[in-house]
Short mmCIF file of C-alpha atoms and ligand atoms in Angstrom, two decimals:
data_model
loop_
_atom_site.label_atom_id
_atom_site.label_comp_id
_atom_site.label_asym_id
_atom_site.label_seq_id
_atom_site.Cartn_x
_atom_site.Cartn_y
_atom_site.Cartn_z
CA MET A 1 16.39 86.17 1.02
CA LYS A 2 14.48 89.36 0.40
CA ALA A 3 10.75 89.43 -0.44
CA ALA A 4 7.84 91.90 -0.57
CA ARG A 5 5.02 90.75 1.68
CA TRP A 6 1.45 92.02 1.95
CA TYR A 7 0.43 92.68 5.56
CA ASN A 8 -2.52 94.94 4.98
CA ALA A 9 -3.86 97.63 2.67
CA ARG A 10 -1.09 100.25 2.34
CA ASP A 11 1.24 97.96 4.24
CA ILE A 12 3.57 96.00 1.99
CA ARG A 13 6.98 95.34 3.49
CA VAL A 14 10.25 94.32 1.88
CA GLU A 15 11.88 92.06 4.44
CA GLU A 16 14.11 89.05 5.04
CA VAL A 17 12.25 85.76 4.80
CA GLU A 18 13.37 82.15 4.75
CA GLU A 19 14.39 80.81 1.36
CA PRO A 20 11.82 78.22 0.18
CA LYS A 21 12.93 74.61 -0.19
CA VAL A 22 12.24 72.48 -3.21
CA GLU A 23 10.11 69.38 -2.64
CA LYS A 24 8.99 66.42 -4.68
CA GLY A 25 7.27 67.52 -7.92
CA LYS A 26 8.29 71.15 -7.43
CA VAL A 27 10.64 73.58 -9.13
CA LYS A 28 12.77 76.29 -7.53
CA ILE A 29 13.11 79.50 -9.55
CA LYS A 30 15.48 82.43 -9.26
CA VAL A 31 13.21 85.30 -10.24
CA GLU A 32 14.51 87.57 -13.02
CA TRP A 33 11.69 90.09 -13.53
CA ALA A 34 8.24 90.40 -11.97
CA GLY A 35 5.53 92.82 -13.11
CA ILE A 36 3.20 94.79 -10.86
CA CYS A 37 -0.39 93.97 -11.81
CA GLY A 38 -3.60 95.96 -11.45
CA SER A 39 -4.80 93.36 -8.95
CA ASP A 40 -1.60 93.85 -6.90
CA LEU A 41 -2.45 97.53 -6.88
CA HIS A 42 -6.01 96.76 -5.67
CA GLU A 43 -4.57 94.67 -2.85
CA TYR A 44 -2.27 97.54 -1.93
CA ALA A 45 -4.89 100.28 -2.20
CA ALA A 46 -7.98 98.53 -0.85
CA GLY A 47 -7.15 94.90 -0.07
CA PRO A 48 -7.62 92.18 0.93
CA ILE A 49 -9.38 90.91 -2.21
CA PHE A 50 -7.55 87.70 -3.13
CA VAL A 51 -5.13 87.63 -0.19
CA PRO A 52 -6.26 85.08 2.43
CA VAL A 53 -6.58 86.83 5.81
CA LYS A 54 -9.27 85.03 7.81
CA ALA A 55 -8.45 81.43 6.94
CA PRO A 56 -5.56 79.84 5.04
CA HIS A 57 -6.12 79.44 1.29
CA PRO A 58 -7.36 75.85 0.70
CA ILE A 59 -4.60 75.07 -1.80
CA SER A 60 -1.60 77.09 -0.62
CA LYS A 61 -2.51 76.54 3.08
CA ASP A 62 -0.97 79.97 3.57
CA ILE A 63 -2.34 83.13 5.18
CA ALA A 64 -1.26 86.81 5.28
CA PRO A 65 1.39 88.11 5.42
CA ILE A 66 1.98 86.61 1.97
CA ILE A 67 4.63 87.22 -0.68
CA MET A 68 3.20 89.05 -3.70
CA GLY A 69 3.98 88.96 -7.42
CA HIS A 70 2.24 86.66 -9.93
CA GLU A 71 3.55 87.98 -13.27
CA PHE A 72 7.09 86.68 -13.44
CA CYS A 73 9.77 84.60 -15.02
CA GLY A 74 13.20 83.36 -14.03
CA ARG A 75 15.68 80.54 -14.19
CA VAL A 76 15.32 77.06 -12.74
CA VAL A 77 17.91 76.58 -9.97
CA GLU A 78 16.73 73.28 -8.52
CA VAL A 79 14.13 70.62 -9.30
CA GLY A 80 12.42 68.20 -6.94
CA GLU A 81 12.14 64.46 -7.32
CA GLY A 82 10.11 63.35 -10.35
CA VAL A 83 10.24 66.66 -12.24
CA THR A 84 10.73 66.06 -15.98
CA LYS A 85 9.29 69.17 -17.65
CA VAL A 86 12.32 71.40 -16.98
CA LYS A 87 15.92 71.15 -15.81
CA VAL A 88 18.35 73.37 -13.89
CA GLY A 89 19.30 76.41 -15.96
CA ASP A 90 16.12 76.56 -18.05
CA PRO A 91 14.50 79.98 -18.48
CA VAL A 92 10.84 79.67 -17.49
CA VAL A 93 7.64 81.65 -17.26
CA ILE A 94 5.28 80.90 -14.39
CA GLU A 95 1.57 80.29 -14.95
CA PRO A 96 0.54 81.16 -11.40
CA ILE A 97 -2.91 79.52 -11.15
CA LEU A 98 -3.47 77.43 -8.03
CA ARG A 99 -5.99 74.69 -8.80
CA CYS A 100 -7.35 71.82 -6.71
CA GLY A 101 -7.47 69.25 -9.52
CA THR A 102 -10.56 67.55 -8.10
CA CYS A 103 -13.54 69.94 -8.43
CA PRO A 104 -15.95 69.63 -11.41
CA ALA A 105 -14.23 72.46 -13.32
CA CYS A 106 -10.76 71.00 -12.80
CA LYS A 107 -12.02 67.57 -13.89
CA LYS A 108 -13.20 69.14 -17.14
CA GLY A 109 -9.76 70.68 -17.66
CA LYS A 110 -11.12 74.20 -17.08
CA TYR A 111 -8.72 74.81 -14.25
CA ASN A 112 -9.12 78.60 -14.31
CA LEU A 113 -12.69 78.04 -13.14
CA CYS A 114 -11.57 75.94 -10.14
CA GLU A 115 -13.78 76.25 -7.04
CA ASN A 116 -10.67 77.02 -5.04
CA LEU A 117 -8.98 79.21 -7.65
CA GLY A 118 -5.96 81.06 -6.30
CA PHE A 119 -2.77 82.62 -7.60
CA HIS A 120 0.84 82.07 -6.62
CA GLY A 121 1.76 85.57 -5.51
CA LEU A 122 -1.73 86.58 -4.34
CA SER A 123 -3.08 83.60 -2.44
CA GLY A 124 0.01 82.54 -0.53
CA GLY A 125 2.75 79.97 -1.00
CA GLY A 126 5.34 82.41 -2.35
CA GLY A 127 5.49 84.83 -5.23
CA GLY A 128 7.54 86.69 -7.77
CA PHE A 129 8.46 89.69 -5.63
CA SER A 130 11.21 87.64 -4.01
CA GLU A 131 14.64 86.37 -4.95
CA TYR A 132 13.54 82.74 -5.10
CA THR A 133 10.24 80.93 -5.19
CA VAL A 134 9.13 77.31 -5.41
CA VAL A 135 6.20 76.29 -7.63
CA ASP A 136 4.48 73.11 -8.77
CA GLU A 137 5.85 71.57 -11.95
CA TYR A 138 2.59 72.23 -13.83
CA MET A 139 3.09 75.99 -13.38
CA VAL A 140 6.35 76.26 -15.34
CA HIS A 141 6.59 76.86 -19.08
CA LYS A 142 10.00 76.78 -20.71
CA MET A 143 10.68 80.01 -22.57
CA PRO A 144 11.50 79.68 -26.27
CA GLU A 145 14.86 80.75 -27.64
CA GLY A 146 15.05 84.47 -28.34
CA LEU A 147 12.55 85.69 -25.77
CA SER A 148 14.02 88.07 -23.17
CA PHE A 149 13.23 87.85 -19.46
CA GLU A 150 11.52 91.24 -19.66
CA GLN A 151 9.26 89.72 -22.27
CA GLY A 152 8.75 86.70 -20.02
CA ALA A 153 7.32 88.87 -17.25
CA LEU A 154 4.60 90.05 -19.65
CA VAL A 155 3.32 86.60 -20.61
CA GLU A 156 0.84 86.37 -17.72
CA PRO A 157 -1.04 89.65 -18.36
CA ALA A 158 -0.92 89.05 -22.13
CA ALA A 159 -2.48 85.63 -21.49
CA VAL A 160 -5.51 87.30 -19.86
CA ALA A 161 -6.00 89.46 -22.95
CA LEU A 162 -5.49 86.66 -25.45
CA HIS A 163 -7.86 84.36 -23.55
CA ALA A 164 -10.55 87.08 -23.61
CA VAL A 165 -10.18 87.57 -27.35
CA ARG A 166 -10.03 83.85 -28.12
CA LEU A 167 -13.22 83.21 -26.15
CA SER A 168 -15.01 86.09 -27.85
CA LYS A 169 -16.85 85.74 -31.17
CA ILE A 170 -14.51 88.12 -32.97
CA LYS A 171 -13.65 87.13 -36.54
CA PRO A 172 -11.06 88.56 -38.93
CA GLY A 173 -12.46 91.74 -40.44
CA ASP A 174 -14.81 92.45 -37.49
CA LYS A 175 -15.15 95.65 -35.50
CA ALA A 176 -14.33 95.80 -31.79
CA ALA A 177 -14.36 98.33 -28.97
CA VAL A 178 -12.21 98.20 -25.85
CA PHE A 179 -13.60 100.11 -22.86
CA GLY A 180 -10.67 100.95 -20.56
CA THR A 181 -7.07 100.98 -21.70
CA GLY A 182 -5.05 100.22 -18.62
CA PRO A 183 -2.43 97.46 -19.10
CA ILE A 184 -4.97 94.69 -19.78
CA GLY A 185 -7.07 96.85 -22.12
CA LEU A 186 -3.94 97.70 -24.10
CA LEU A 187 -3.04 94.03 -24.35
CA VAL A 188 -6.61 93.26 -25.51
CA ILE A 189 -6.06 95.75 -28.35
CA GLU A 190 -2.92 93.87 -29.37
CA ALA A 191 -4.69 90.50 -29.11
CA LEU A 192 -7.50 91.88 -31.32
CA LYS A 193 -4.91 92.93 -33.85
CA ALA A 194 -3.48 89.40 -33.78
CA ALA A 195 -7.03 88.06 -34.29
CA GLY A 196 -7.47 90.18 -37.40
CA ALA A 197 -10.01 92.72 -36.14
CA ALA A 198 -10.36 95.38 -38.85
CA GLU A 199 -11.45 98.25 -36.62
CA ILE A 200 -10.44 98.59 -32.96
CA TYR A 201 -11.88 101.50 -30.97
CA ALA A 202 -10.31 102.46 -27.63
CA VAL A 203 -12.62 104.17 -25.12
CA GLU A 204 -10.83 105.76 -22.18
CA VAL A 205 -10.88 108.97 -20.11
CA SER A 206 -7.11 109.39 -19.83
CA GLU A 207 -5.55 111.08 -22.88
CA GLU A 208 -2.14 109.55 -22.06
CA ARG A 209 -3.64 106.09 -22.18
CA LEU A 210 -5.51 106.81 -25.40
CA GLN A 211 -2.22 107.85 -26.93
CA LYS A 212 -0.69 104.53 -25.91
CA ALA A 213 -3.74 102.69 -27.28
CA LYS A 214 -3.12 104.30 -30.66
CA GLU A 215 0.55 103.31 -30.59
CA LEU A 216 -0.43 99.70 -29.93
CA GLY A 217 -2.95 99.42 -32.73
CA ALA A 218 -6.25 101.12 -31.90
CA THR A 219 -7.68 102.44 -35.17
CA ALA A 220 -9.50 105.30 -33.40
CA THR A 221 -9.87 106.61 -29.86
CA ILE A 222 -12.87 108.03 -28.01
CA ASN A 223 -12.73 110.04 -24.80
CA PRO A 224 -16.08 109.82 -22.92
CA LYS A 225 -15.24 113.13 -21.25
CA GLU A 226 -15.57 114.78 -24.63
CA GLU A 227 -18.23 112.77 -26.45
CA ASP A 228 -20.86 110.12 -25.85
CA PRO A 229 -19.00 106.87 -26.54
CA VAL A 230 -22.11 104.87 -27.50
CA GLN A 231 -23.39 107.43 -29.99
CA LYS A 232 -19.92 107.89 -31.43
CA LEU A 233 -19.29 104.14 -31.82
CA ILE A 234 -22.64 103.54 -33.51
CA GLU A 235 -21.92 106.41 -35.87
CA LEU A 236 -18.37 105.26 -36.70
CA THR A 237 -19.35 101.64 -37.27
CA ASP A 238 -22.72 102.20 -38.89
CA GLY A 239 -24.71 100.39 -36.23
CA GLY A 240 -22.33 99.17 -33.56
CA VAL A 241 -19.30 96.95 -33.01
CA ASP A 242 -19.37 93.16 -33.26
CA VAL A 243 -17.67 92.72 -29.89
CA ALA A 244 -17.14 95.12 -26.97
CA PHE A 245 -14.59 94.36 -24.24
CA GLU A 246 -15.32 95.80 -20.80
CA VAL A 247 -12.02 96.36 -18.98
CA THR A 248 -12.85 99.11 -16.45
CA GLY A 249 -14.94 97.53 -13.68
CA VAL A 250 -16.95 100.78 -13.57
CA PRO A 251 -20.70 99.94 -13.32
CA ALA A 252 -21.96 102.61 -15.78
CA VAL A 253 -19.51 101.41 -18.43
CA LEU A 254 -21.04 97.93 -18.65
CA GLN A 255 -24.29 99.27 -20.10
CA GLN A 256 -22.33 101.50 -22.47
CA ALA A 257 -20.35 98.52 -23.72
CA ILE A 258 -23.55 96.56 -24.37
CA ASP A 259 -25.23 99.50 -26.09
CA SER A 260 -22.26 100.00 -28.38
CA THR A 261 -22.62 96.54 -29.91
CA THR A 262 -24.57 95.80 -33.06
CA ILE A 263 -27.53 93.40 -33.30
CA GLU A 264 -26.38 89.95 -32.10
CA GLY A 265 -23.29 91.71 -30.74
CA GLU A 266 -21.29 90.37 -27.84
CA THR A 267 -19.91 92.06 -24.73
CA VAL A 268 -17.00 90.37 -22.97
CA ILE A 269 -16.42 91.32 -19.33
CA VAL A 270 -12.76 91.12 -18.42
CA SER A 271 -12.88 93.21 -15.20
CA ILE A 272 -13.23 92.00 -11.62
CA TRP A 273 -16.03 93.92 -9.87
CA GLU A 274 -16.23 95.56 -6.48
CA LYS A 275 -19.95 96.37 -6.75
CA GLU A 276 -23.06 95.42 -8.70
CA ALA A 277 -23.63 96.89 -12.15
CA GLY A 278 -27.22 97.35 -13.31
CA ILE A 279 -28.30 96.73 -16.88
CA GLN A 280 -31.65 96.91 -18.70
CA PRO A 281 -32.17 93.34 -20.01
CA ASN A 282 -34.27 94.62 -22.93
CA ASN A 283 -31.06 96.01 -24.38
CA LEU A 284 -29.98 92.40 -24.76
CA VAL A 285 -33.38 90.89 -25.58
CA LEU A 286 -34.51 93.27 -28.33
CA LYS A 287 -31.24 92.92 -30.22
CA GLU A 288 -30.35 89.31 -29.37
CA ARG A 289 -27.08 90.45 -27.83
CA THR A 290 -24.98 88.38 -25.43
CA VAL A 291 -22.73 89.11 -22.47
CA LYS A 292 -20.01 86.80 -21.27
CA GLY A 293 -17.40 86.86 -18.53
CA ILE A 294 -13.87 85.54 -18.63
CA ILE A 295 -11.37 84.93 -15.84
CA ALA A 296 -7.60 84.61 -16.17
CA TYR A 297 -6.55 82.04 -18.82
CA ARG A 298 -6.04 78.35 -19.48
CA ASP A 299 -3.86 76.40 -21.90
CA ILE A 300 -2.59 79.55 -23.55
CA PHE A 301 0.93 80.45 -22.32
CA PRO A 302 2.73 78.75 -25.25
CA ALA A 303 0.51 80.63 -27.74
CA VAL A 304 1.28 83.95 -26.04
CA MET A 305 5.01 83.28 -26.32
CA GLU A 306 4.62 82.37 -30.00
CA LEU A 307 2.88 85.70 -30.63
CA MET A 308 5.64 87.49 -28.73
CA LYS A 309 8.18 85.93 -31.09
CA ARG A 310 6.12 87.40 -33.93
CA GLY A 311 6.25 90.91 -32.48
CA TYR A 312 3.12 91.14 -30.35
CA PHE A 313 3.02 92.33 -26.71
CA GLN A 314 6.49 93.87 -26.93
CA ALA A 315 8.23 94.87 -23.70
CA GLU A 316 9.80 97.95 -25.32
CA LYS A 317 6.33 99.42 -25.80
CA LEU A 318 4.68 98.21 -22.59
CA VAL A 319 7.32 98.45 -19.86
CA THR A 320 7.45 102.05 -18.68
CA LYS A 321 9.69 101.63 -15.63
CA ARG A 322 12.14 99.14 -14.12
CA ILE A 323 12.83 99.17 -10.38
CA GLN A 324 14.56 97.25 -7.60
CA LEU A 325 12.60 95.21 -5.06
CA ASP A 326 13.65 97.55 -2.22
CA ASP A 327 11.78 100.42 -3.93
CA ILE A 328 8.60 98.50 -4.77
CA VAL A 329 6.31 100.60 -2.55
CA THR A 330 7.58 104.10 -3.31
CA GLU A 331 8.66 103.61 -6.93
CA GLY A 332 6.16 100.88 -7.81
CA PHE A 333 2.77 100.93 -6.08
CA GLU A 334 2.78 104.65 -5.26
CA THR A 335 3.92 105.59 -8.77
CA LEU A 336 1.14 103.49 -10.34
CA MET A 337 -1.46 105.22 -8.16
CA LYS A 338 -0.29 108.65 -9.30
CA GLU A 339 0.92 108.36 -12.89
CA LYS A 340 -1.68 107.38 -15.51
CA ASP A 341 0.92 107.15 -18.25
CA GLN A 342 2.60 104.20 -16.56
CA VAL A 343 1.74 100.89 -18.21
CA LYS A 344 3.87 98.09 -16.77
CA ILE A 345 6.45 98.48 -14.01
CA LEU A 346 8.89 95.58 -13.72
CA VAL A 347 10.65 94.67 -10.48
CA LYS A 348 14.13 93.12 -10.22
CA PRO A 349 14.22 91.15 -7.01
CA GLU A 350 17.93 91.10 -6.18
ZN1 ZN B 1 -2.23 89.94 -12.89
ZN1 ZN B 2 -10.54 72.70 -8.86
#
């Protein structure tokens, strides 16, 4: 079968690989659609970040070259011994978290905080940029009636956004700011809408992305190239937002996000960081503000699919391009590097 494998930064190859075999407790999926994620793009542009290169990943036992693609859905084509959650023919979405099941976090059920956290499609063991893949039974979620496969490929990134909003202190009627409106930032805006936020401010340097933010529910947009986002937010909200979401990973933006919150405001960090970001602690202390981080998601895929049935996170608005697996480098990764108006590119692996 065909699959896209990561060999090195700027070296992803579509090639023939052996079709994976189903084993006890596992499920074989024929992939329908797989989305290209910002973290895939990081691996392509400047990896390895999550891809295991020096030693095999402790859970997948796999090492580069690895098959990529962790945002995907498909149909069950075979189930291993003991599998009861799904049957052949079921449409399923994959929750790609690799977890050890034995560390303190896993024992508490907080599997996204696993000591050995990995992702199917980033940490080895197969992925969605291939015709077939085999996953553990716990990773599959049956898709509800009426949800398209295109929609299914968006569940994983939408889960990140919904988890961030659910773990924040946002309440219906509150004011929020989203710093950075790439795909995850846009999904955070939609999750805030679902949570009943009354005012949602999008802060972003790309005008194309601000436009998209407006379409998806931002009540106002601010371009830091044109005005000071902190000053503007304080002015617009009469003292600051209740919750700011940091979705850029740019060090200077973290302090801006904090400064844009009101007294006792909260800043939620959704980004993964390449470098340190300095802050002045007094900006927290003197206003009793808090900062919290979130990673991935847990126990939330069914809720995301319910919201999709109610019109949130719609593929028609978020998918900007559909491509074949053979073209994933030129039409996928390279396009995402160049075109800021792209949101989600979906890949068909056959
Ligand atoms: Zn992702
Ligand atoms: Zn664990």
